[in-house]
Amino acid sequence: MMMGLSNEALAFVIFCLGMLVLMGMGMPMAFALVLTGAAMAWSLDFWDTQLLAQNLVAGVDSFPLLAVPFFILAGELMNAGGISRRIITMAQAWVGHIRGGLGFVAIGAAVLMASMSGSALADTAALATILLPMMRAHGYPMHTSAGLIASGGIIAPIIPPSMPFVIYGVTTNTSISALFLSGIVPGLIMGLGLIVAWKLQLRKIDLPAGIALPMKERLSATVKAFWAVLMPFIIIGGMKSGLFTPTEAAVVAAFYALVIAFFIHRELSLTELHGVLVRAAKTTAVVMFLCAGAQVASYMITLADLPGTLTGWLGTLIESPRLLMAVMMVTLVLIGTALDLTPTILIFAPVMLPIAVKAGIDPVYFGLMFVLNGAIGLITPPVGTVLNVVAGVGRMPMHEVIKGVNPFLLTYTLILILFTLFPQIVIAPVAWMR
């Protein structure tokens, strides 16, 4: 007992203040999680270095987490092997001639690529690298174009296969297959929302219509993209039929992308493969170390019964699931402005899910909403990781990208409210597809 606080309350204070102080000092998130977990262990009179080490190992000793490095590798192979470029070329062949057509190309390509890699950063980088120069050359306003590409990139964490869903499922012991199924309809709705928002933006932009390509060229572009388009059907179809698990689906995706890049497109050499493997390994190391550090904090959160403490503080709010959901979503939006998606899942999902379940909220629905909030955080200042990617690739000032993303951020906020008010939009398709 210290300062009149119980050990559990003191652990909660240490958790909140510790993370704020350490992150404010610029400490890497993984180290901040380990040190915060260690401080909580001390406050709970549960200090044991061996236990801390065991939790670090347990954080990455998980078969489902094997999906993470393979999905990361699949995304890198897609970009290096010409898969992403062929998808964009196909979309441009069919809708590029429409007024503002490159915007529709960006949206269509974002949805297709989301069904392959599951990484917002990888998809956004590929889209921005190819489309931003084309948009600049055709007189598109760069701030709006950059905002649209950034907004399309965050569909990747929602449509399966989704790396954040894998991390969320492992962290909270929720069915990853069910989470994957829950993202299909919301991801398509996000794409439709962007189409509507882009059409509204076109009212203020003077862009000429292009020249439609002959049907022969359209079909040629589609044939060239055939192997790329086939990829999501193999992955999702295999999981739905029970042919392989989500973890095995990641391996299939990486192997498929490797075969396409090497033997069909022939755009990847052994020398370039080394660079792809190094980039994938570096990204994997960052994510896995985060998972290891989060396990230390998560174990102490469970030991201190922080979900139970918060449930007691929320009181009668537990009796109103929709109101509780709204409060949690607002909280996550605020958190998302300061944290990246993976740390948000690792830190707050184990705390919030037990409260949601006690209030009668479906855990799969809550998982979808949690990841969706975190994904929106990727295009919300001041952190806005995806915004930084677009600004870097497009060599644009950050404030211009933020200005351009605002209309699409509003669209996603309306979609989030829609899902909060009508959870059956998410729950019903999952029940039907099961």
Coordinates of N, CA and C in Angstrom, one line a residue, residues 23 82 115 146 153 158 210 243 257 262 286 296 345 372 384 399 402 411 415 423:
M23 N 7.3 7.2 -23.2 CA 7.1 7.5 -24.6 C 7.5 9.0 -24.9
G82 N 6.4 -7.0 -59.0 CA 5.5 -6.5 -60.0 C 4.0 -6.8 -59.8
S115 N -6.5 -7.2 -49.9 CA -6.8 -8.7 -49.8 C -5.6 -9.6 -50.1
A146 N -2.8 12.8 -52.2 CA -2.1 12.1 -51.1 C -3.0 11.7 -50.0
G153 N -4.9 3.2 -48.1 CA -3.9 2.3 -47.6 C -4.4 1.6 -46.3
I158 N -8.1 -4.2 -42.5 CA -9.5 -4.6 -42.3 C -9.9 -5.8 -43.2
G210 N -10.3 11.5 -69.5 CA -9.3 10.9 -70.4 C -9.9 10.2 -71.6
L243 N -9.0 -25.6 -45.9 CA -7.8 -26.2 -46.5 C -6.6 -25.8 -45.7
A257 N 3.5 -15.5 -53.8 CA 4.1 -14.2 -54.3 C 5.5 -14.5 -54.8
F262 N 9.2 -14.7 -59.3 CA 10.4 -15.4 -59.9 C 10.1 -16.0 -61.3
V286 N 11.0 -5.8 -35.4 CA 10.3 -4.7 -34.7 C 9.0 -5.2 -34.1
V296 N 4.9 -8.9 -21.3 CA 5.3 -8.6 -20.0 C 4.2 -7.7 -19.3
I345 N -3.0 -2.2 -30.1 CA -3.6 -3.6 -29.9 C -3.0 -4.3 -28.7
L372 N -10.3 -1.3 -36.5 CA -10.8 -0.2 -37.4 C -10.4 1.2 -36.8
G384 N 0.1 9.5 -37.1 CA -0.2 9.3 -38.5 C 0.9 8.6 -39.3
H399 N 1.9 19.0 -43.5 CA 0.7 19.7 -43.3 C -0.2 19.6 -44.6
I402 N -2.0 16.2 -44.4 CA -3.0 16.3 -43.4 C -4.3 17.0 -43.9
T411 N -15.2 10.8 -43.6 CA -16.0 9.6 -44.1 C -15.8 8.4 -43.2
I415 N -18.5 6.2 -41.0 CA -18.7 4.7 -41.1 C -18.5 4.1 -39.7
P423 N -24.5 -2.7 -35.1 CA -23.4 -3.8 -35.1 C -23.7 -5.0 -36.0

